[in-house]
Short mmCIF file of C-alpha atoms in Angstrom, two decimals:
data_model
loop_
_atom_site.label_atom_id
_atom_site.label_comp_id
_atom_site.label_asym_id
_atom_site.label_seq_id
_atom_site.Cartn_x
_atom_site.Cartn_y
_atom_site.Cartn_z
CA MET A 1 9.74 -6.61 -3.37
CA THR A 2 8.52 -9.33 -5.73
CA LYS A 3 8.78 -12.20 -3.31
CA PRO A 4 6.13 -14.88 -3.13
CA ALA A 5 3.56 -14.29 -0.41
CA SER A 6 4.89 -17.22 1.59
CA MET A 7 8.19 -15.36 2.09
CA ARG A 8 6.55 -12.26 3.53
CA GLY A 9 5.69 -13.79 6.86
CA ARG A 10 7.87 -16.60 8.12
CA PRO A 11 7.48 -19.64 5.88
CA LEU A 12 8.19 -22.47 8.38
CA ALA A 13 5.82 -25.27 9.26
CA SER A 14 2.92 -22.84 9.71
CA ASP A 15 0.62 -24.50 7.26
CA ARG A 16 0.93 -27.89 8.90
CA ASP A 17 1.35 -27.08 12.58
CA PRO A 18 -1.34 -25.02 14.34
CA ARG A 19 1.06 -24.05 17.14
CA GLU A 20 3.51 -22.61 14.61
CA LYS A 21 0.69 -20.83 12.87
CA LEU A 22 -0.43 -19.26 16.14
CA LEU A 23 3.13 -18.11 16.86
CA ASP A 24 3.40 -16.55 13.41
CA THR A 25 0.05 -14.86 13.76
CA ALA A 26 0.89 -13.48 17.20
CA THR A 27 4.28 -12.24 15.99
CA LEU A 28 2.80 -10.40 13.02
CA LEU A 29 0.06 -8.80 15.13
CA PHE A 30 2.57 -7.82 17.82
CA SER A 31 4.70 -6.19 15.14
CA SER A 32 1.90 -4.38 13.34
CA GLN A 33 -0.29 -3.20 16.22
CA GLY A 34 1.81 -3.73 19.35
CA VAL A 35 1.80 -6.36 22.09
CA ALA A 36 -0.42 -4.41 24.49
CA ALA A 37 -3.14 -3.95 21.86
CA THR A 38 -3.19 -7.62 20.83
CA THR A 39 -5.56 -9.90 22.75
CA VAL A 40 -5.56 -13.68 22.70
CA ALA A 41 -9.01 -13.45 21.12
CA ALA A 42 -7.62 -11.33 18.25
CA ILE A 43 -4.79 -13.80 17.65
CA ALA A 44 -7.23 -16.72 17.61
CA ARG A 45 -9.59 -14.89 15.25
CA GLN A 46 -6.78 -13.96 12.87
CA ALA A 47 -5.49 -17.55 12.89
CA GLY A 48 -8.98 -18.92 12.37
CA VAL A 49 -9.09 -20.95 15.60
CA THR A 50 -10.90 -20.63 18.93
CA PRO A 51 -9.32 -18.86 21.92
CA ALA A 52 -9.47 -22.25 23.67
CA MET A 53 -7.03 -23.54 21.06
CA VAL A 54 -4.57 -20.75 21.93
CA HIS A 55 -4.86 -21.68 25.60
CA TYR A 56 -4.40 -25.36 24.75
CA TYR A 57 -1.03 -24.64 23.12
CA PHE A 58 0.23 -21.80 25.34
CA LYS A 59 -1.70 -22.01 28.61
CA ASN A 60 -1.93 -18.21 28.92
CA ARG A 61 -1.07 -14.94 27.21
CA ASP A 62 2.19 -14.57 29.09
CA GLN A 63 3.43 -17.96 27.91
CA LEU A 64 2.41 -17.13 24.36
CA ILE A 65 4.49 -13.93 24.54
CA GLU A 66 7.37 -15.92 26.02
CA ALA A 67 7.15 -18.37 23.12
CA VAL A 68 7.18 -15.52 20.56
CA VAL A 69 10.36 -14.22 22.18
CA ASP A 70 12.06 -17.63 22.41
CA GLU A 71 10.95 -19.07 19.11
CA ARG A 72 10.76 -16.00 16.90
CA LEU A 73 12.80 -13.04 18.18
CA CYS A 74 15.58 -15.29 19.41
CA LEU A 75 15.75 -16.91 15.96
CA PHE A 76 16.78 -13.49 14.72
CA VAL A 77 19.33 -12.95 17.47
CA ASN A 78 20.80 -16.42 17.01
CA SER A 79 20.95 -16.19 13.24
CA ILE A 80 23.10 -13.09 13.70
CA TRP A 81 25.33 -14.29 16.54
CA ASP A 82 25.70 -18.05 16.14
CA PRO A 83 28.43 -17.90 13.48
CA VAL A 84 30.52 -15.38 15.48
CA THR A 85 33.52 -16.98 17.19
CA GLY A 86 35.45 -13.84 18.12
CA ASN A 87 38.54 -15.19 16.37
CA GLU A 88 37.70 -13.96 12.87
CA ALA A 89 39.31 -10.93 11.31
CA PRO A 90 37.26 -8.12 12.86
CA GLU A 91 36.03 -6.65 9.60
CA GLN A 92 34.91 -10.11 8.49
CA MET A 93 33.09 -10.59 11.81
CA ILE A 94 31.39 -7.20 11.58
CA MET A 95 30.42 -7.51 7.92
CA GLY A 96 29.03 -10.98 8.58
CA ILE A 97 26.73 -9.47 11.19
CA VAL A 98 25.58 -6.71 8.82
CA GLU A 99 24.88 -9.23 6.07
CA ARG A 100 22.98 -11.59 8.31
CA MET A 101 20.99 -8.74 9.82
CA ILE A 102 19.84 -7.54 6.40
CA ALA A 103 19.28 -11.07 5.06
CA THR A 104 17.34 -12.20 8.12
CA THR A 105 15.00 -9.22 7.97
CA GLU A 106 14.24 -10.27 4.38
CA ILE A 107 12.66 -13.47 5.67
CA MET A 108 11.45 -11.93 8.95
CA PRO A 109 10.21 -8.57 7.69
CA TRP A 110 8.30 -7.98 10.92
CA ILE A 111 11.57 -7.77 12.90
CA PRO A 112 12.53 -4.06 12.63
CA ALA A 113 9.09 -2.72 13.56
CA LEU A 114 8.69 -5.18 16.45
CA TRP A 115 12.17 -4.42 17.69
CA VAL A 116 11.66 -0.65 17.68
CA ARG A 117 8.21 -0.75 19.22
CA GLU A 118 8.61 -3.46 21.83
CA VAL A 119 12.32 -3.78 22.58
CA LEU A 120 13.91 -0.39 21.95
CA SER A 121 11.04 1.76 23.25
CA ASP A 122 10.76 2.71 26.89
CA GLY A 123 7.79 0.70 28.06
CA GLY A 124 8.22 -1.83 25.25
CA GLU A 125 6.57 -5.04 26.39
CA LEU A 126 9.37 -7.30 25.19
CA ARG A 127 12.27 -5.17 26.39
CA GLU A 128 12.82 -6.86 29.73
CA ARG A 129 12.49 -10.31 28.20
CA MET A 130 15.01 -9.51 25.44
CA VAL A 131 17.47 -7.91 27.86
CA GLN A 132 17.60 -11.28 29.63
CA ARG A 133 18.46 -12.95 26.32
CA VAL A 134 21.20 -10.64 25.04
CA PRO A 135 24.15 -12.91 24.11
CA LEU A 136 26.52 -11.11 26.47
CA ALA A 137 29.34 -13.63 26.12
CA LYS A 138 29.32 -13.27 22.32
CA LEU A 139 29.15 -9.49 22.60
CA ALA A 140 32.16 -9.53 24.93
CA ARG A 141 34.15 -11.71 22.50
CA PHE A 142 33.14 -9.35 19.70
CA ALA A 143 34.46 -6.33 21.63
CA GLU A 144 37.61 -8.21 22.67
CA ASN A 145 38.29 -9.10 19.05
CA VAL A 146 38.06 -5.43 17.98
CA GLY A 147 40.15 -4.31 20.95
CA ARG A 148 42.89 -6.82 20.11
CA SER A 149 43.08 -5.57 16.53
CA GLN A 150 43.21 -1.99 17.75
CA ARG A 151 46.11 -2.76 20.09
CA ALA A 152 47.86 -4.50 17.19
CA GLY A 153 47.54 -1.23 15.25
CA ALA A 154 45.30 -2.75 12.60
CA ILE A 155 42.10 -0.84 13.28
CA ASN A 156 41.00 2.78 13.73
CA PRO A 157 42.09 3.59 17.29
CA GLY A 158 39.33 6.18 17.77
CA LEU A 159 36.60 3.53 17.91
CA GLU A 160 35.17 2.24 21.18
CA PRO A 161 35.00 -1.57 20.90
CA ALA A 162 32.00 -1.76 23.26
CA LEU A 163 30.00 0.56 20.99
CA ILE A 164 30.66 -1.05 17.62
CA PHE A 165 27.83 -3.56 17.74
CA ILE A 166 25.43 -0.79 18.77
CA SER A 167 26.68 1.21 15.76
CA VAL A 168 26.00 -1.74 13.48
CA LEU A 169 22.52 -2.04 14.94
CA GLY A 170 21.86 1.67 14.39
CA LEU A 171 23.25 1.73 10.86
CA THR A 172 21.29 -1.32 9.78
CA MET A 173 18.09 -1.72 11.80
CA LEU A 174 17.15 1.95 11.94
CA PRO A 175 16.72 2.44 8.17
CA LEU A 176 14.93 -0.90 7.95
CA ALA A 177 12.57 0.23 10.69
CA MET A 178 12.03 3.56 8.91
CA ALA A 179 11.13 1.92 5.60
CA ARG A 180 7.36 2.20 6.04
CA THR A 181 7.59 5.88 6.99
CA LEU A 182 9.88 6.61 4.07
CA LYS A 183 7.58 4.76 1.68
CA ASN A 184 4.43 6.55 2.82
CA GLY A 185 5.97 9.95 3.49
CA PRO A 186 6.00 12.92 1.14
CA MET A 187 8.04 12.39 -2.03
CA PRO A 188 11.46 13.81 -1.16
CA PRO A 189 13.24 16.16 -3.56
CA PRO A 190 16.29 14.78 -5.42
CA PRO A 191 18.84 13.50 -4.69
CA LEU A 192 16.78 11.86 -1.93
CA ASN A 193 15.01 9.35 -4.12
CA GLN A 194 12.99 6.64 -2.47
CA VAL A 195 14.86 3.86 -4.27
CA ALA A 196 18.09 4.90 -2.56
CA LEU A 197 16.30 5.10 0.77
CA LEU A 198 14.51 1.76 0.54
CA ASP A 199 16.63 -0.65 -1.49
CA LYS A 200 18.30 -3.21 0.74
CA ASP A 201 21.21 -3.66 -1.66
CA VAL A 202 21.88 0.07 -1.55
CA LEU A 203 21.72 -0.07 2.24
CA LYS A 204 24.16 -2.96 2.36
CA ARG A 205 26.59 -1.25 0.03
CA HIS A 206 26.39 1.99 1.99
CA VAL A 207 26.81 0.42 5.44
CA THR A 208 29.63 -1.78 4.18
CA ALA A 209 31.47 1.19 2.70
CA LEU A 210 30.99 3.25 5.84
CA LEU A 211 32.08 0.52 8.23
CA LEU A 212 35.02 -0.76 6.22
CA HIS A 213 36.45 2.73 5.85
CA GLY A 214 35.41 3.54 9.40
CA LEU A 215 37.32 0.55 10.77
CA ALA A 216 40.39 1.20 8.67
CA LEU A 217 43.39 3.17 9.79
CA PRO A 218 43.62 6.78 8.64
CA ALA A 219 44.36 7.19 4.96
CA ALA A 220 47.87 8.53 4.63
CA SER A 221 46.82 10.65 1.68
CA SER A 222 43.75 12.23 3.23
CA THR A 223 43.48 15.21 5.53
CA LEU A 224 39.96 14.51 6.75
CA HIS A 225 40.52 12.75 10.01
CA SER A 226 41.80 13.65 13.37
CA ASP A 227 42.28 10.93 15.94
CA PRO A 228 40.68 12.16 19.10
CA HIS A 229 41.65 8.92 20.84
CA THR A 230 44.22 9.08 23.58
CA ASP A 231 45.12 6.36 26.03
CA GLU A 232 43.80 7.60 29.32
CA MET B 1 24.69 12.77 35.62
CA THR B 2 25.24 15.33 38.33
CA LYS B 3 23.31 18.14 36.72
CA PRO B 4 21.04 20.34 38.76
CA ALA B 5 17.41 19.23 38.67
CA SER B 6 16.45 22.22 36.55
CA MET B 7 18.59 20.86 33.70
CA ARG B 8 16.90 17.49 33.65
CA GLY B 9 13.69 18.68 32.08
CA ARG B 10 13.82 21.72 29.86
CA PRO B 11 14.73 24.81 31.85
CA LEU B 12 12.97 27.55 29.82
CA ALA B 13 10.34 29.91 31.14
CA SER B 14 8.47 27.04 32.81
CA ASP B 15 8.49 28.48 36.27
CA ARG B 16 6.95 31.76 35.18
CA ASP B 17 4.64 30.77 32.35
CA PRO B 18 1.91 28.20 33.00
CA ARG B 19 1.56 27.44 29.29
CA GLU B 20 5.27 26.59 29.05
CA LYS B 21 4.99 24.49 32.18
CA LEU B 22 2.08 22.53 30.71
CA LEU B 23 4.05 21.93 27.51
CA ASP B 24 7.05 20.69 29.49
CA THR B 25 4.87 18.45 31.63
CA ALA B 26 3.08 16.99 28.61
CA THR B 27 6.38 16.40 26.80
CA LEU B 28 7.91 14.56 29.76
CA LEU B 29 4.82 12.40 30.25
CA PHE B 30 4.61 11.65 26.52
CA SER B 31 8.24 10.56 26.61
CA SER B 32 8.04 8.46 29.76
CA GLN B 33 4.67 6.77 29.37
CA GLY B 34 3.64 7.38 25.77
CA VAL B 35 1.18 9.79 24.14
CA ALA B 36 -1.74 7.35 24.06
CA ALA B 37 -1.48 6.63 27.79
CA THR B 38 -1.33 10.31 28.77
CA THR B 39 -4.65 12.05 29.43
CA VAL B 40 -5.22 15.77 29.73
CA ALA B 41 -6.25 15.08 33.34
CA ALA B 42 -2.89 13.43 34.06
CA ILE B 43 -1.00 16.36 32.54
CA ALA B 44 -3.03 18.83 34.60
CA ARG B 45 -2.51 16.81 37.79
CA GLN B 46 1.22 16.53 37.20
CA ALA B 47 1.48 20.27 36.50
CA GLY B 48 -0.63 21.09 39.55
CA VAL B 49 -3.41 22.84 37.63
CA THR B 50 -7.01 22.01 36.72
CA PRO B 51 -7.93 20.32 33.42
CA ALA B 52 -9.86 23.50 32.62
CA MET B 53 -6.55 25.36 32.64
CA VAL B 54 -5.15 22.95 30.03
CA HIS B 55 -8.20 23.55 27.87
CA TYR B 56 -7.84 27.28 28.37
CA TYR B 57 -4.34 27.24 26.92
CA PHE B 58 -4.70 24.51 24.28
CA LYS B 59 -8.43 24.17 23.54
CA ASN B 60 -8.20 20.37 23.22
CA ARG B 61 -5.85 17.40 23.50
CA ASP B 62 -5.07 17.43 19.79
CA GLN B 63 -3.92 21.05 19.90
CA LEU B 64 -1.81 20.31 22.95
CA ILE B 65 -0.09 17.48 21.05
CA GLU B 66 0.37 19.80 18.08
CA ALA B 67 1.99 22.39 20.37
CA VAL B 68 4.36 19.76 21.84
CA VAL B 69 5.43 18.89 18.29
CA ASP B 70 5.83 22.49 17.14
CA GLU B 71 7.32 23.97 20.28
CA ARG B 72 9.34 21.05 21.68
CA LEU B 73 10.18 18.38 19.08
CA CYS B 74 10.73 20.97 16.36
CA LEU B 75 13.14 22.82 18.64
CA PHE B 76 15.28 19.70 18.46
CA VAL B 77 14.98 19.39 14.68
CA ASN B 78 15.71 23.06 14.16
CA SER B 79 18.67 23.12 16.54
CA ILE B 80 20.21 20.38 14.41
CA TRP B 81 19.38 21.71 10.96
CA ASP B 82 19.30 25.50 11.22
CA PRO B 83 23.09 25.98 10.95
CA VAL B 84 23.35 23.69 7.88
CA THR B 85 23.78 25.62 4.64
CA GLY B 86 24.85 22.77 2.36
CA ASN B 87 27.94 24.72 1.33
CA GLU B 88 30.19 23.60 4.20
CA ALA B 89 32.89 20.99 3.83
CA PRO B 90 30.84 17.78 4.10
CA GLU B 91 32.69 16.38 7.09
CA GLN B 92 32.23 19.69 8.90
CA MET B 93 28.51 19.64 8.07
CA ILE B 94 28.11 16.05 9.25
CA MET B 95 30.15 16.44 12.43
CA GLY B 96 28.21 19.58 13.27
CA ILE B 97 25.00 17.55 13.12
CA VAL B 98 26.46 14.83 15.36
CA GLU B 99 27.65 17.38 17.89
CA ARG B 100 24.36 19.26 17.98
CA MET B 101 22.40 16.02 18.24
CA ILE B 102 24.38 14.92 21.30
CA ALA B 103 24.48 18.40 22.85
CA THR B 104 20.75 18.99 22.35
CA THR B 105 19.81 15.70 23.99
CA GLU B 106 21.80 16.87 27.01
CA ILE B 107 19.33 19.68 27.54
CA MET B 108 16.33 17.74 26.15
CA PRO B 109 17.00 14.32 27.67
CA TRP B 110 13.45 13.20 26.89
CA ILE B 111 14.13 13.39 23.14
CA PRO B 112 15.55 9.91 22.33
CA ALA B 113 12.83 7.96 24.15
CA LEU B 114 10.04 10.10 22.71
CA TRP B 115 11.49 9.85 19.24
CA VAL B 116 11.79 6.04 19.36
CA ARG B 117 8.38 5.48 20.90
CA GLU B 118 6.25 8.03 19.06
CA VAL B 119 8.07 8.88 15.82
CA LEU B 120 10.12 5.85 14.82
CA SER B 121 7.61 3.18 15.95
CA ASP B 122 4.89 1.91 13.68
CA GLY B 123 1.76 3.34 15.22
CA GLY B 124 3.74 6.10 16.95
CA GLU B 125 1.31 8.94 17.65
CA LEU B 126 3.66 11.70 16.54
CA ARG B 127 5.00 9.98 13.43
CA GLU B 128 2.61 11.49 10.92
CA ARG B 129 2.97 14.94 12.45
CA MET B 130 6.78 14.76 12.36
CA VAL B 131 6.85 13.39 8.80
CA GLN B 132 5.09 16.61 7.75
CA ARG B 133 7.84 18.61 9.44
CA VAL B 134 10.94 16.87 8.09
CA PRO B 135 13.18 19.63 6.69
CA LEU B 136 13.27 18.07 3.23
CA ALA B 137 14.96 21.01 1.53
CA LYS B 138 17.82 20.94 4.06
CA LEU B 139 18.10 17.16 3.72
CA ALA B 140 18.32 17.52 -0.04
CA ARG B 141 21.08 20.14 0.26
CA PHE B 142 22.88 17.86 2.69
CA ALA B 143 22.78 14.96 0.22
CA GLU B 144 23.76 17.24 -2.68
CA ASN B 145 26.75 18.46 -0.71
CA VAL B 146 27.98 14.91 -0.09
CA GLY B 147 27.31 13.90 -3.70
CA ARG B 148 29.31 16.88 -5.00
CA SER B 149 32.29 15.92 -2.85
CA GLN B 150 32.06 12.34 -4.02
CA ARG B 151 32.07 13.38 -7.66
CA ALA B 152 35.09 15.57 -6.92
CA GLY B 153 36.85 12.45 -5.63
CA ALA B 154 37.11 13.78 -2.08
CA ILE B 155 34.81 11.34 -0.28
CA ASN B 156 34.35 7.58 -0.03
CA PRO B 157 32.56 6.69 -3.28
CA GLY B 158 30.81 3.68 -1.73
CA LEU B 159 28.50 5.83 0.39
CA GLU B 160 24.94 6.67 -0.64
CA PRO B 161 24.42 10.41 -0.05
CA ALA B 162 20.70 9.95 0.61
CA LEU B 163 21.45 7.51 3.45
CA ILE B 164 24.13 9.44 5.32
CA PHE B 165 21.80 11.45 7.52
CA ILE B 166 19.91 8.26 8.42
CA SER B 167 23.27 6.71 9.36
CA VAL B 168 24.06 9.67 11.59
CA LEU B 169 20.65 9.30 13.22
CA GLY B 170 21.22 5.58 13.81
CA LEU B 171 24.76 6.01 15.12
CA THR B 172 23.80 8.78 17.51
CA MET B 173 20.16 8.53 18.57
CA LEU B 174 20.03 4.74 18.92
CA PRO B 175 22.62 4.46 21.72
CA LEU B 176 21.09 7.49 23.44
CA ALA B 177 17.69 5.79 23.27
CA MET B 178 19.19 2.56 24.63
CA ALA B 179 20.81 4.27 27.61
CA ARG B 180 18.08 3.38 30.10
CA THR B 181 18.11 -0.28 29.05
CA LEU B 182 21.88 -0.41 29.24
CA LYS B 183 21.85 1.23 32.66
CA ASN B 184 19.24 -1.12 34.11
CA GLY B 185 20.30 -4.28 32.28
CA PRO B 186 22.53 -7.04 33.62
CA MET B 187 26.13 -5.96 34.26
CA PRO B 188 27.94 -6.89 31.04
CA PRO B 189 31.26 -8.76 31.15
CA PRO B 190 34.40 -6.77 30.21
CA PRO B 191 35.31 -5.17 27.91
CA LEU B 192 31.65 -4.10 27.72
CA ASN B 193 31.72 -1.73 30.66
CA GLN B 194 28.77 0.53 31.27
CA VAL B 195 30.89 3.66 31.27
CA ALA B 196 31.88 3.01 27.66
CA LEU B 197 28.27 2.30 26.78
CA LEU B 198 26.75 5.32 28.48
CA ASP B 199 29.24 8.18 28.43
CA LYS B 200 28.26 10.81 25.89
CA ASP B 201 31.86 11.89 25.36
CA VAL B 202 32.81 8.30 24.53
CA LEU B 203 29.88 8.14 22.14
CA LYS B 204 30.91 11.37 20.46
CA ARG B 205 34.51 10.24 20.08
CA HIS B 206 33.42 6.86 18.67
CA VAL B 207 30.88 8.24 16.18
CA THR B 208 33.31 10.96 15.09
CA ALA B 209 36.08 8.41 14.50
CA LEU B 210 33.75 6.07 12.61
CA LEU B 211 32.25 8.77 10.41
CA LEU B 212 35.47 10.66 9.66
CA HIS B 213 37.23 7.47 8.59
CA GLY B 214 34.04 6.25 6.94
CA LEU B 215 33.79 9.39 4.82
CA ALA B 216 37.46 9.38 3.90
CA LEU B 217 38.89 7.86 0.77
CA PRO B 218 40.47 4.42 1.12
CA ALA B 219 43.75 4.39 3.04
CA ALA B 220 46.50 3.65 0.58
CA SER B 221 48.36 1.61 3.17
CA SER B 222 45.51 -0.55 4.38
CA THR B 223 44.11 -3.73 2.87
CA LEU B 224 40.82 -3.66 4.72
CA HIS B 225 38.47 -2.12 2.25
CA SER B 226 37.01 -3.10 -1.01
CA ASP B 227 34.92 -0.56 -2.85
CA PRO B 228 31.75 -2.30 -3.81
CA HIS B 229 30.57 0.86 -5.52
CA THR B 230 30.38 0.79 -9.29
CA ASP B 231 28.75 3.38 -11.47
CA GLU B 232 25.69 1.62 -12.82
#
């Protein structure tokens, strides 16, 4: 974690453009203390402007929240999904998503906490807005791609294509969201060292290994697996 | 979801014991509306008793929260970890955890939402209390078990033993926590049908297939996997 300070938030045009700076400030406060607890006045104060300035750029709090969703959270969603065509080899498609998810949280470190608190949580203030922005068509092509490869006998038949993206989300975003707890929690006994639990390269290696083997067909030499899948 | 109403909360001794009923009521309100938003008065009202009765059993709000953690959330943790010895075959140990996690949320359906909102979230009101109750010794034995099998050449060498339980948590609890969003969200296009996304048996089959193949050594016949693991 030896990045320059400018990388910790979003770099962008913040320093030049007061609207961008307000969006960044709102996003960071939403992530660290929650949307409900963050007033327009607090955002203005933190950004070093008057509340009138916030209203000048965003009219009201609701439109400011909408802008954070469209211009910050959706950047994350798009950075993950835009390159997906649904015609790639499935493991390439899935690993691309894992890589972009980890890489994008490096430059948007506020993402996992905001996502858990405000999108994943019941009562999260951004949940409904994000549900409306889920790239359903891309998700369907993703699941179709996996299903095609399964029918061609190239991929683990026990997997449910509709659940694979949710698995990727769980494998990747959950440990990223837990990082602060793991860092501040009691020192775990070996072999649970904090480096293994917090290093993003270790996470990427682990998730890659799990998914690539998980997608693969059963190993002929191994006795571990049963295939509970049957065609109902 | 055609269970009798008594299965939807926790069944227990609620109907006989007012203290148990208060704990159940508090737990359900904490899960559905959050700890911070739930007053002692609201818990009393919902349970049909006076606030004085709550204070009689729990002295104050803090002790009530402590009791919910010790007597409800820890039931979940213990039901998952108690049978783990660390001497099982690793895939048996891991699959046992997956099965108990899914089975326990069937009888404690409030668990995933409460866990996401109050334990996983930054600022979650139960996070600090749960961090103190993580069964670190069991987690260490779990990771040791996997590490031993890796060194014996029986398990995917690309996996990080310290991360496997977190992967299980992400693969299992995340979709359970997303169930309400998935149920109320826009109807997804095929092949993303809601049955596949919400059925616990489908989830169990999928996670089992992913983990069993993910744990296994590379399939000799497949070209999917690279092993990014090297012994540094």
